[in-house]
Coordinates of C-alpha atoms in Angstrom, one line a residue:
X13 CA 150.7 185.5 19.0
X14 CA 151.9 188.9 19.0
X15 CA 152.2 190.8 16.0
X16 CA 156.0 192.1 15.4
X17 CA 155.8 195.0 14.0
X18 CA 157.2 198.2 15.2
X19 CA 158.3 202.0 14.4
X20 CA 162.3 201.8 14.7
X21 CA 164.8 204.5 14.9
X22 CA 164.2 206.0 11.8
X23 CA 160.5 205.5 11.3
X24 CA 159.3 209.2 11.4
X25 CA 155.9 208.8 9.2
X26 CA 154.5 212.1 7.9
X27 CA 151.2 213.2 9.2
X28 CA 148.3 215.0 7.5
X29 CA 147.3 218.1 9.1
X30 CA 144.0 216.1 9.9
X31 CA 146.3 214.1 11.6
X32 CA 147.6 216.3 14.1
X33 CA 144.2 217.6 15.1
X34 CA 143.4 214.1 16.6
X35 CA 143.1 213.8 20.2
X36 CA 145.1 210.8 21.2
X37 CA 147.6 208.3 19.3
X38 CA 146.8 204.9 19.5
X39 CA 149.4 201.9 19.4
X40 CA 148.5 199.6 16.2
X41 CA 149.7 197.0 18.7
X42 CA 148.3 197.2 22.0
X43 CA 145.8 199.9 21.4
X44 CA 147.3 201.8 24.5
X45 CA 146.9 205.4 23.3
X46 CA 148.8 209.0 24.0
X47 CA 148.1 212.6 24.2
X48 CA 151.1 213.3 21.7
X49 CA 153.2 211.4 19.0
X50 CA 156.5 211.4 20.5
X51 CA 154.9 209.3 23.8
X52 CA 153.6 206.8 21.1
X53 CA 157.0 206.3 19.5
X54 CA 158.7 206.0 22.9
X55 CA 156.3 203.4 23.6
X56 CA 157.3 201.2 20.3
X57 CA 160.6 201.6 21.0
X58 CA 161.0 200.3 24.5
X59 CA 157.6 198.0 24.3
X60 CA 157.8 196.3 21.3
X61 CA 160.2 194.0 19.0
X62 CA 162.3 196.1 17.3
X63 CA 161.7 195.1 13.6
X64 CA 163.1 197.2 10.5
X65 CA 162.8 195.1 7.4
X66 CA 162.3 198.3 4.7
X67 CA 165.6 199.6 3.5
X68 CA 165.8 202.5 1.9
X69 CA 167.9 201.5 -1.8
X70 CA 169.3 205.2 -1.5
X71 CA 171.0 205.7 2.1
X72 CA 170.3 202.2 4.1
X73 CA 167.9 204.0 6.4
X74 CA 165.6 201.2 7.7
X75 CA 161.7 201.4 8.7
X76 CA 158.9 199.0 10.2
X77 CA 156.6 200.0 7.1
X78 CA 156.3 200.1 3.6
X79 CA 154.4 203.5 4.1
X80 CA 156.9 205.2 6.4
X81 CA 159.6 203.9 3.9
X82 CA 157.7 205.5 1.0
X83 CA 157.0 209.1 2.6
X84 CA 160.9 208.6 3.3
X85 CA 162.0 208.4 -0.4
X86 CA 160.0 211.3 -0.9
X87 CA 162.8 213.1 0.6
X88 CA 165.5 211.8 -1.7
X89 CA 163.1 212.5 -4.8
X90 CA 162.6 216.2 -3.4
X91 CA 166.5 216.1 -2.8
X92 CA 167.0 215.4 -6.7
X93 CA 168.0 219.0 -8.0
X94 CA 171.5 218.7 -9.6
X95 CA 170.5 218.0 -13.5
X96 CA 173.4 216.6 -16.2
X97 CA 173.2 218.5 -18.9
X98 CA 174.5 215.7 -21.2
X99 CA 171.9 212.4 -20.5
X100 CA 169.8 214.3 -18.4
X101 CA 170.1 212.0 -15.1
X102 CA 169.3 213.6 -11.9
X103 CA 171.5 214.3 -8.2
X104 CA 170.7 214.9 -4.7
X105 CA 174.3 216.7 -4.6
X106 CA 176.3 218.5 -6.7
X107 CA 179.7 216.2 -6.0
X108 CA 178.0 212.9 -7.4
X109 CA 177.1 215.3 -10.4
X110 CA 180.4 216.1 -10.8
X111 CA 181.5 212.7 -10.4
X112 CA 179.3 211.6 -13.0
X113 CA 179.5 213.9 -16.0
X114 CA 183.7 212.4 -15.9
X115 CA 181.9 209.7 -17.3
X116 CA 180.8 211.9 -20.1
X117 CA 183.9 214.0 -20.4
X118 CA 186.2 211.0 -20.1
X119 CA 188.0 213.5 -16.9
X120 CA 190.5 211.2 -14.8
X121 CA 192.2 213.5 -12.3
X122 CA 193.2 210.3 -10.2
X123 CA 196.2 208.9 -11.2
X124 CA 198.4 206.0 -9.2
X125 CA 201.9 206.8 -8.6
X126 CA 202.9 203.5 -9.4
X127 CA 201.4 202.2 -12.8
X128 CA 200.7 205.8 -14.4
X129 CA 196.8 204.4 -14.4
X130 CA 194.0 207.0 -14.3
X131 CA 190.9 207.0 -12.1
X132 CA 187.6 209.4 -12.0
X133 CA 187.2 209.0 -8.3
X134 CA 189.1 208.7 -5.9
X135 CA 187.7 205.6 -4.1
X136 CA 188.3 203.8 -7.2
X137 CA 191.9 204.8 -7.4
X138 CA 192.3 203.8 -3.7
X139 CA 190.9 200.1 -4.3
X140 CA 193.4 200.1 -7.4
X141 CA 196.6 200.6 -5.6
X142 CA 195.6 197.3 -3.2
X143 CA 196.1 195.5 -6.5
X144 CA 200.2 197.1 -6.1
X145 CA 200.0 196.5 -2.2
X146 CA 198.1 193.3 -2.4
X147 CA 196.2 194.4 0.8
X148 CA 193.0 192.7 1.4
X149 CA 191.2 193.6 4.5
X150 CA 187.5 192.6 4.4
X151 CA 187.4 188.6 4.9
X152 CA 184.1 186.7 4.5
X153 CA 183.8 184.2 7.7
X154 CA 181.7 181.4 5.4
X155 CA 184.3 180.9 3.1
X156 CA 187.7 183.0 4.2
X157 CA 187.9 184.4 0.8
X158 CA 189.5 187.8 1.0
X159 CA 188.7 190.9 -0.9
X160 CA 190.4 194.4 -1.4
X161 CA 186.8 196.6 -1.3
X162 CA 184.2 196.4 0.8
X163 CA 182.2 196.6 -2.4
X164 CA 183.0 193.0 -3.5
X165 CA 183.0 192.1 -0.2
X166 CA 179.2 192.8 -0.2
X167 CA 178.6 191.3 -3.5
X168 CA 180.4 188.0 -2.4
X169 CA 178.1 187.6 0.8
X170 CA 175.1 187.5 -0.6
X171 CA 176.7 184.2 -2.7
X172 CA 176.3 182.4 0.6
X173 CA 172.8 184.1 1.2
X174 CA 170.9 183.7 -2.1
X175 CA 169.9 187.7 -1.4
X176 CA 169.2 189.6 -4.7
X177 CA 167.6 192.9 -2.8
X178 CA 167.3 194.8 -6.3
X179 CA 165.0 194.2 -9.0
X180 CA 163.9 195.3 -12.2
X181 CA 161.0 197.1 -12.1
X182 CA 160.6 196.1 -16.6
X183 CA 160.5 191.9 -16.3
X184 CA 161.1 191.4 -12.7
X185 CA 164.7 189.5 -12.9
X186 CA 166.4 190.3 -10.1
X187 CA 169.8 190.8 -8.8
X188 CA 172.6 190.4 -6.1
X189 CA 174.3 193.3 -6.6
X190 CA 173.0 197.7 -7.7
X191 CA 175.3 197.5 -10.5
X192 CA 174.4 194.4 -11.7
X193 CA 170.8 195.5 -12.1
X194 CA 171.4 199.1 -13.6
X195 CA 173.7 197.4 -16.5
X196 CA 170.5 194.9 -17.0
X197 CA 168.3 197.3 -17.3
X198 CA 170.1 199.2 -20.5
X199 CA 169.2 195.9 -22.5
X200 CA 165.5 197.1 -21.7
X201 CA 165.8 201.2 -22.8
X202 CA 169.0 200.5 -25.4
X203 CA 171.0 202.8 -23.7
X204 CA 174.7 202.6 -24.5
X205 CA 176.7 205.4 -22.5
X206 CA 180.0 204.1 -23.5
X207 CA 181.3 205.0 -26.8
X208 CA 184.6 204.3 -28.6
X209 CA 186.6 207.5 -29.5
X210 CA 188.4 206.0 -32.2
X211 CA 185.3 204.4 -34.2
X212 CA 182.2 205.7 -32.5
X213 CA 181.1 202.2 -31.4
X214 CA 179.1 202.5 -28.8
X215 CA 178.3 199.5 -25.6
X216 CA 175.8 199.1 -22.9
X217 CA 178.6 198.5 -20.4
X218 CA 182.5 199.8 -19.7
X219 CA 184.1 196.5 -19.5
X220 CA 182.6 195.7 -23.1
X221 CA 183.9 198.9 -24.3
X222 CA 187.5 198.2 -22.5
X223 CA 187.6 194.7 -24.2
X224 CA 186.1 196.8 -27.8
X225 CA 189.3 198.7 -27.6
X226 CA 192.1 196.1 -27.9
X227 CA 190.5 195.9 -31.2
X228 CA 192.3 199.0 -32.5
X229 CA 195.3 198.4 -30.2
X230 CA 196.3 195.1 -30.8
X231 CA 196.5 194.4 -27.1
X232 CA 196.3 190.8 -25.8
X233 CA 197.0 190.4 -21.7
X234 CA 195.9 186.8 -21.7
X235 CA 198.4 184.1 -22.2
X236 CA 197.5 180.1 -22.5
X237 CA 200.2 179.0 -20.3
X238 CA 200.4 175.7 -22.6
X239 CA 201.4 177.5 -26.0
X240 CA 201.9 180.8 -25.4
X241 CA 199.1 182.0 -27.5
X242 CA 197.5 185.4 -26.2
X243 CA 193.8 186.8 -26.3
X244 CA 192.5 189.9 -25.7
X245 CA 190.0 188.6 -23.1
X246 CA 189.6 185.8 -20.6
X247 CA 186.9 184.6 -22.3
X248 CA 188.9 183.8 -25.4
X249 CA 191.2 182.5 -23.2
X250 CA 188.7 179.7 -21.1
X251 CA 187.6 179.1 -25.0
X252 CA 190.9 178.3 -26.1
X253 CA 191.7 176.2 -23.6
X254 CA 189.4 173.7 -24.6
X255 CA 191.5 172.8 -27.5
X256 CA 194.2 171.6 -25.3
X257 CA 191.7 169.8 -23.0
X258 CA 190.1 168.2 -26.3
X259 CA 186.8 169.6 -25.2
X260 CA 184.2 169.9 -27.6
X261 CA 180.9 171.0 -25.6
X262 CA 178.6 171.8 -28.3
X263 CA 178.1 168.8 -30.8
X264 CA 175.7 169.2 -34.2
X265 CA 172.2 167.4 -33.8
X266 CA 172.4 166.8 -37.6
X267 CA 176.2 165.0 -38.6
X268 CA 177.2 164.9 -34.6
X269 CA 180.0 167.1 -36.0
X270 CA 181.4 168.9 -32.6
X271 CA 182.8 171.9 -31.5
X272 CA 184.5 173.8 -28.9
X273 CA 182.6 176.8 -29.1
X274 CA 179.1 177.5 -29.8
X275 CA 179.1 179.9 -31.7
X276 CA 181.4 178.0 -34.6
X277 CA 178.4 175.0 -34.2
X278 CA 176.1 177.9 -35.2
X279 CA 177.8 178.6 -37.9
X280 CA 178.4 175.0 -38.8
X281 CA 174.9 174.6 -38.7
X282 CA 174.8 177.1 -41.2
X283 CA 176.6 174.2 -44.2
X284 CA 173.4 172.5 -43.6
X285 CA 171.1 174.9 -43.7
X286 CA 172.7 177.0 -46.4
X287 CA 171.2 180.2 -44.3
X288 CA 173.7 183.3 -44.7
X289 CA 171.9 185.9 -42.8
X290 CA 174.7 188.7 -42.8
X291 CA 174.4 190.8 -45.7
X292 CA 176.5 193.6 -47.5
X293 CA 174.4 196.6 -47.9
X294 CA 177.1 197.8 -50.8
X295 CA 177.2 195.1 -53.4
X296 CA 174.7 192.1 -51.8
X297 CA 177.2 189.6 -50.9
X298 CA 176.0 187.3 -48.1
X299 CA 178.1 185.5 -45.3
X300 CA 177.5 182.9 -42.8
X301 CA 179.1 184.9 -40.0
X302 CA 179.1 188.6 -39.1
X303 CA 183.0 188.9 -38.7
X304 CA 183.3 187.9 -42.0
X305 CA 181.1 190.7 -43.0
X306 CA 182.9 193.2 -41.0
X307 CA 186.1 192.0 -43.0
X308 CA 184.1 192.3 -46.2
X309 CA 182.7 195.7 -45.8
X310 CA 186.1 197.1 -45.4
X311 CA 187.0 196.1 -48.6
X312 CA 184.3 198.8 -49.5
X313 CA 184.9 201.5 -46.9
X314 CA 188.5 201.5 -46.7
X315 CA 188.2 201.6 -42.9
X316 CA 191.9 200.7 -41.3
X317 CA 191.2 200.3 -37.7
X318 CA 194.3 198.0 -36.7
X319 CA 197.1 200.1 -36.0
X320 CA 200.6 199.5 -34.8
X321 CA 201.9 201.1 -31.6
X322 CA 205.7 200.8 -32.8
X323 CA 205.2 202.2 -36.0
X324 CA 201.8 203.7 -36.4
X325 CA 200.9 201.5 -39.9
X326 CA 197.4 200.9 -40.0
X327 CA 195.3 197.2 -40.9
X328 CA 191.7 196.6 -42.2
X329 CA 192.4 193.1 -40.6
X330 CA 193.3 192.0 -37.4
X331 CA 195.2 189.4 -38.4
X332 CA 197.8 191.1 -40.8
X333 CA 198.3 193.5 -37.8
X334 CA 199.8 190.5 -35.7
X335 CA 201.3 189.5 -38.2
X336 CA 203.2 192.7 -38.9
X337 CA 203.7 193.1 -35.0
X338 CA 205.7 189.7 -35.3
X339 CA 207.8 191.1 -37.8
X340 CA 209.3 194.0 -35.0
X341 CA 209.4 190.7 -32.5
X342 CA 211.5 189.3 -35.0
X343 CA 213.4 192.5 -35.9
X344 CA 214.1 192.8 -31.5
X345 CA 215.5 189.6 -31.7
X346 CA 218.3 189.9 -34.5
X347 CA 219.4 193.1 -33.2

């Protein structure tokens, strides 16, 4: 059977000066040879299966071989020569530098005309306003789901496929989607890029520092539509839930006590065990959970990081916040 293999459209492999001095270019394939390169590519091209299965991770170029892909990435590593001056992270053009250190500088020169919302690039701000428009042009033919970005679009497909084309070079875990991967691999080098500018906490990923925020403002966008309580994520939310449901996933192997979260069975756990492994490094106290803790060690610091966007009082708790916020709700309605 024939061997498929083949030098495509963008499979320019670099010679050696040796190289060049050879008499004759032989096809790997047929052994028919040639006088000059060119004649041998020609020959691939029109002769043999056209087979490309090495992407290039940086601009989607594709080659027969793993060499020819190699020498190619050369030129993107060459092509690296825009520095930031901030992490140290390298470009191959000035524009995605200038993109990037916005992340640094917190710069936002995209704003939609609609909501007021703020954007660092462009293309972001452009996928934003399809929220407003609720245009959705990229439609996967598996499923029909619909998506507003090509983007998503991408990341949806390979759902169907099972592909997870980038993997970590540390463990080997690998992943469906570029940005997926480069957020994995901060849990290996403890890199946390995203930092709060009211407490200097600091997170691995944006969303985490998004959701970090509501902390200090109070904000809760997700409402149980059976109560009307609100959460500051949607993972509070799905949590929450459960109580309505009356599901209780995560039972106790000791008193078959259970729960519908797991992290209050760990701590339930804890009543057996007696274990209180958070301590306060001011007077020694010792807690079963680290929330309560953070509450203690305020008692200490004095830290108020609640505050109130009507009237600008401050809490050490979030819990007195809402209910002092409930007392301007109250105040709305009697007026």
């Amino acid at each position: 059977m024939q061997k498929k293999s083949i030098l495509g459209k963008n499979d320019v492999c670099h010679e050696s000066e040796d190289d060049t001095k050879k008499a004759s270019f032989a096809c790997d394939i047929c052994a028919k040879s040639f006088q000059i390169r060119s004649s041998l590519i020609r020959h691939k091209k029109s002769l043999h299966t056209d087979s490309e299965p090495y992407v290039c991770d940086t601009c989607d170029k594709t080659f027969s071989t793993n060499q020819c892909l190699l020498n190619h990435k050369r030129v993107h590593a060459r092509a690296k020569l825009h520095h930031c001056d901030t992490c140290g992270k390298t470009f191959s053009q000035n524009s995605h530098l200038l993109i990037h250190v916005r992340f640094h500088t917190g710069e936002k020169p995209y704003r939609c005309d609609i909501c007021g919302k703020a954007f660092s690039i462009s293309g972001h701000l452009t996928k934003h306003i399809r929220i407003h428009t609720g245009e959705k042009p990229y439609h996967c033919d598996i499923c029909e789901k619909t998506f507003s970005d090509s983007s998503s679009y991408t990341k949806h497909k390979r759902i169907h496929s099972g592909e997870k084309p980038y993997h970590c070079d540390v463990c080997g875990k690998a992943f469906s989607a570029n940005d997926y991967l480069s957020k994995h691999i901060r849990i290996h080098t403890g890199e946390k890029p995203y930092r709060c500018d009211i407490c200097g906490s600091a997170f691995s990923v944006r969303s985490s520092l998004s959701k970090h925020k509501r902390i200090h403002t109070g904000e809760r966008p997700y409402h149980c539509d059976i109560c009307d309580s609100i959460f500051s994520t949607s993972l509070s939310l799905s949590r929450h839930q459960r109580i309505h449901r009356g599901e209780k996933p995560y039972q106790c192997d000791i008193c078959g006590k259970a729960f519908s979260q797991n992290s209050n069975l760990s701590s339930h756990k804890r009543i057996h065990s007696g274990k209180k492994p958070y301590r306060c490094n001011f007077c020694g106290k010792a807690f079963t959970r680290n929330a309560y803790l953070l509450n203690h060690k305020r008692t200490h610091t004095g830290e108020k990081p609640y505050h109130c966007d009507i009237c600008d009082k401050v809490f050490s708790q979030q819990g007195n916040l809402f209910a002092h916020k409930r007392l301007h709700e109250r105040d709305a309605v009697t007026v």
